[in-house]
PDB file of C-alpha atoms in Angstrom:
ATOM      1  CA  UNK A   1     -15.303 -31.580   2.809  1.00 48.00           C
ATOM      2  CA  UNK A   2     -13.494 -29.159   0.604  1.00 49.00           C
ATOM      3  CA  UNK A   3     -10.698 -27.076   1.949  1.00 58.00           C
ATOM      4  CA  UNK A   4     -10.629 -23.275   1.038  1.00 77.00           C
ATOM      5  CA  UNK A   5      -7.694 -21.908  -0.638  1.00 96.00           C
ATOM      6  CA  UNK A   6      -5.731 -18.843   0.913  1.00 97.00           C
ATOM      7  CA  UNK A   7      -3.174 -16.852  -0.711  1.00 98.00           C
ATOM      8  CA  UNK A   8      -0.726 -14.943   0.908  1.00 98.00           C
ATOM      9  CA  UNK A   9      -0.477 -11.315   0.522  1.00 98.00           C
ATOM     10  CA  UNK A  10       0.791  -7.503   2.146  1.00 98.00           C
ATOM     11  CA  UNK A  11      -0.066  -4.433   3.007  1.00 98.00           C
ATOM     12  CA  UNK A  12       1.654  -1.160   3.294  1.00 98.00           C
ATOM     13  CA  UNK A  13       1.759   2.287   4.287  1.00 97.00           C
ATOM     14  CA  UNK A  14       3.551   5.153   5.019  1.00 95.00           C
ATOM     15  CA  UNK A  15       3.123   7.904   7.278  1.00 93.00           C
ATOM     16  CA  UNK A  16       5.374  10.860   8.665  1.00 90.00           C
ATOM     17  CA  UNK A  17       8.544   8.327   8.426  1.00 91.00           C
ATOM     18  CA  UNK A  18       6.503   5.514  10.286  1.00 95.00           C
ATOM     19  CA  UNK A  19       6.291   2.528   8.349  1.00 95.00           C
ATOM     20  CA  UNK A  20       3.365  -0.090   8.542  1.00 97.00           C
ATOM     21  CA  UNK A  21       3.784  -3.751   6.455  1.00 97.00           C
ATOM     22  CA  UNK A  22       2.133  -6.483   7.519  1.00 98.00           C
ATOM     23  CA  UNK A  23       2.264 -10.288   5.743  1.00 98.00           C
ATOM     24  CA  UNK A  24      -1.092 -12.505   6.271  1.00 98.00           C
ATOM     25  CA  UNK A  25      -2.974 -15.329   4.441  1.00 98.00           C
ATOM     26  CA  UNK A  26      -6.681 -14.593   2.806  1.00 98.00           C
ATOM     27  CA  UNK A  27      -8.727 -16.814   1.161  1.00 97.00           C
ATOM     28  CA  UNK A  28      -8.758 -16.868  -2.945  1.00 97.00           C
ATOM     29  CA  UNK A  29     -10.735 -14.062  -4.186  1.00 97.00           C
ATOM     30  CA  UNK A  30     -10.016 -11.366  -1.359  1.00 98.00           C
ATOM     31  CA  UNK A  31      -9.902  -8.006  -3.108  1.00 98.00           C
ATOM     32  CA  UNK A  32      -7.816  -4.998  -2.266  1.00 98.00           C
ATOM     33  CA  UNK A  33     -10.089  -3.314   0.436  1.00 97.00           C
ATOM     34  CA  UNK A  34     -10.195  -7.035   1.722  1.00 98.00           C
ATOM     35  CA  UNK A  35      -6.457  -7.117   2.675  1.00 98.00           C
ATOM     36  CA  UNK A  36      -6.685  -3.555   3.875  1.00 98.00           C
ATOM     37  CA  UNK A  37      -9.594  -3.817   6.000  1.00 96.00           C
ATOM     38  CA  UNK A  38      -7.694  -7.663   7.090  1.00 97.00           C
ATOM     39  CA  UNK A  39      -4.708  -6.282   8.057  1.00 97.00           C
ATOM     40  CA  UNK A  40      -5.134  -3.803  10.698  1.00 96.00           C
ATOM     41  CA  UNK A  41      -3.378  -0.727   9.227  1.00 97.00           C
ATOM     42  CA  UNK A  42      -6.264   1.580  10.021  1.00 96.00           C
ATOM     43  CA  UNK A  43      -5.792   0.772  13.981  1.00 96.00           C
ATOM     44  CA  UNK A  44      -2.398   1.925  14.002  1.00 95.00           C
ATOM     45  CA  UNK A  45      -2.892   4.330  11.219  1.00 96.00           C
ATOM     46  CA  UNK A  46      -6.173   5.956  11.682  1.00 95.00           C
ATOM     47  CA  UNK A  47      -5.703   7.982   8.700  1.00 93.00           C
ATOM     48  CA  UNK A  48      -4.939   4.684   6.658  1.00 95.00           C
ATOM     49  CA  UNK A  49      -8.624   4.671   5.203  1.00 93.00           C
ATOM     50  CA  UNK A  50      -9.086   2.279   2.464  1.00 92.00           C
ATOM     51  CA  UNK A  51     -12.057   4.512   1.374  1.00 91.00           C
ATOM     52  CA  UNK A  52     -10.734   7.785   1.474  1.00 93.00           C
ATOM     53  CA  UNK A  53      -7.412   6.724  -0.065  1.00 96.00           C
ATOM     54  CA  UNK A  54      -5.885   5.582  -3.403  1.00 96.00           C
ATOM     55  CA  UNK A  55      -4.668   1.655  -3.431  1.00 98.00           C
ATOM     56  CA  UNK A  56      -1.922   0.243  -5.729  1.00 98.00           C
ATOM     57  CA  UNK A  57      -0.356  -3.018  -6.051  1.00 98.00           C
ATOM     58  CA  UNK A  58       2.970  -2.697  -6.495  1.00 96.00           C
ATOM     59  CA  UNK A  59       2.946   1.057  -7.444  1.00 95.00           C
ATOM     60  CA  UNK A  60       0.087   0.426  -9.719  1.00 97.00           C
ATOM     61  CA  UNK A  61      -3.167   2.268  -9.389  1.00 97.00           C
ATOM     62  CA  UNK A  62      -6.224  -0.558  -8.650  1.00 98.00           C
ATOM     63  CA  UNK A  63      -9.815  -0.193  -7.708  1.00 97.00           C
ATOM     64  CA  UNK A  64     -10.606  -1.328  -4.125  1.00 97.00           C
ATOM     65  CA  UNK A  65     -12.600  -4.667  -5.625  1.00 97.00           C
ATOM     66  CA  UNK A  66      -9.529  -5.681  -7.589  1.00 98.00           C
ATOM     67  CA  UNK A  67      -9.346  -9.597  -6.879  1.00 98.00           C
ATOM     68  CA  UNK A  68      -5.729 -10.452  -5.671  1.00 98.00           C
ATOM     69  CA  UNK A  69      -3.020 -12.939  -6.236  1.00 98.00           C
ATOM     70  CA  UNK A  70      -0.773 -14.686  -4.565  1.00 98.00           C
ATOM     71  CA  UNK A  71       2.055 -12.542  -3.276  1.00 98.00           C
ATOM     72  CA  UNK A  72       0.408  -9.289  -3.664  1.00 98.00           C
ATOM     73  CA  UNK A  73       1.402  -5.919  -1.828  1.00 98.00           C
ATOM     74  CA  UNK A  74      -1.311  -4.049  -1.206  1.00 98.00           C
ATOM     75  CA  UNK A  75       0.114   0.009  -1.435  1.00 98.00           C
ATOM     76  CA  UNK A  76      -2.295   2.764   0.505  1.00 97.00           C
ATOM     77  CA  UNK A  77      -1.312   5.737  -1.286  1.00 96.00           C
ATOM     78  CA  UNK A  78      -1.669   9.630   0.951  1.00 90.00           C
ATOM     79  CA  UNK A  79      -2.418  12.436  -0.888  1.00 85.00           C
ATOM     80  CA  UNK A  80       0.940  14.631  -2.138  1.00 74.00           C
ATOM     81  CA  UNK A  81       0.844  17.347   0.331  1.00 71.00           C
ATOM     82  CA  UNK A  82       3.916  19.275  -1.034  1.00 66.00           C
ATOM     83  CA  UNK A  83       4.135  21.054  -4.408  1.00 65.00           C
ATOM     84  CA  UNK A  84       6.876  18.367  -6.661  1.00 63.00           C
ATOM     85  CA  UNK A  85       8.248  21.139  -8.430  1.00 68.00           C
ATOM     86  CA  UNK A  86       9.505  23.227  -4.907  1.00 67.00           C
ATOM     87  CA  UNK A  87      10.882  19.912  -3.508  1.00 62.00           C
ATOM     88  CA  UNK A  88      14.824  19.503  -4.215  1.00 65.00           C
ATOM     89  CA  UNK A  89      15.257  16.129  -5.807  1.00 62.00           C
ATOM     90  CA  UNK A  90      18.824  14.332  -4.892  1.00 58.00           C
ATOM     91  CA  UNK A  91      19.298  13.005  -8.543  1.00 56.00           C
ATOM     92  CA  UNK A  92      19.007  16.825 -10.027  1.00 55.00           C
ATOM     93  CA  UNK A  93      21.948  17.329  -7.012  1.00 54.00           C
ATOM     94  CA  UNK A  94      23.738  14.216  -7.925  1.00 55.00           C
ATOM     95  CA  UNK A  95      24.064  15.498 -11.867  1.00 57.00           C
ATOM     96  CA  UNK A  96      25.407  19.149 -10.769  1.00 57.00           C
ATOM     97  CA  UNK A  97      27.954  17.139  -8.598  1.00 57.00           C
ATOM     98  CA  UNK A  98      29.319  15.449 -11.738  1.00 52.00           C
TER      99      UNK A  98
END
């Protein structure tokens, strides 16, 4: 009998300062949506849908069927509700401090 092989991977998400990551095994050949759906961010985070939302792996864009690796994080990305350019950024602060 052969034995499957699993990979270890992680999901994450962020939502109004609340902070969802999760570790777990899958077996070789999970995909993105895979770990998603697997990990149970969706029944904490209701919002946290892998369909509606964009997934990365490690800040990088990926389609939901992208096969993963060993070690993965899995990123659910929420849409930018707040215009960039009206947002104060600290490092524009930090330079007119120097």
């Amino acid at each position: 009998m052969h034995e499957q092989s699993t990979i270890r991977v992680s999901v994450a998400y962020v939502e109004h300062g609340k902070h969802f990551w999760r570790e777990f095994s899958l077996p070789a050949g999970s995909t993105a949506l895979d770990a998603v759906t697997h990990s149970g961010v969706q029944q904490r985070f209701p919002a946290a849908d892998p369909q509606q939302l964009k997934l990365g792996i490690f800040g990088k864009p990926v389609k939901p069927d992208r096969e993963l690796e060993e070690g993965d994080r899995v990123e659910l990305y929420r849409p930018i509700t707040a215009d960039p350019e009206s947002v104060p950024r600290r490092d524009r602060e930090e330079q007119n401090q120097s």
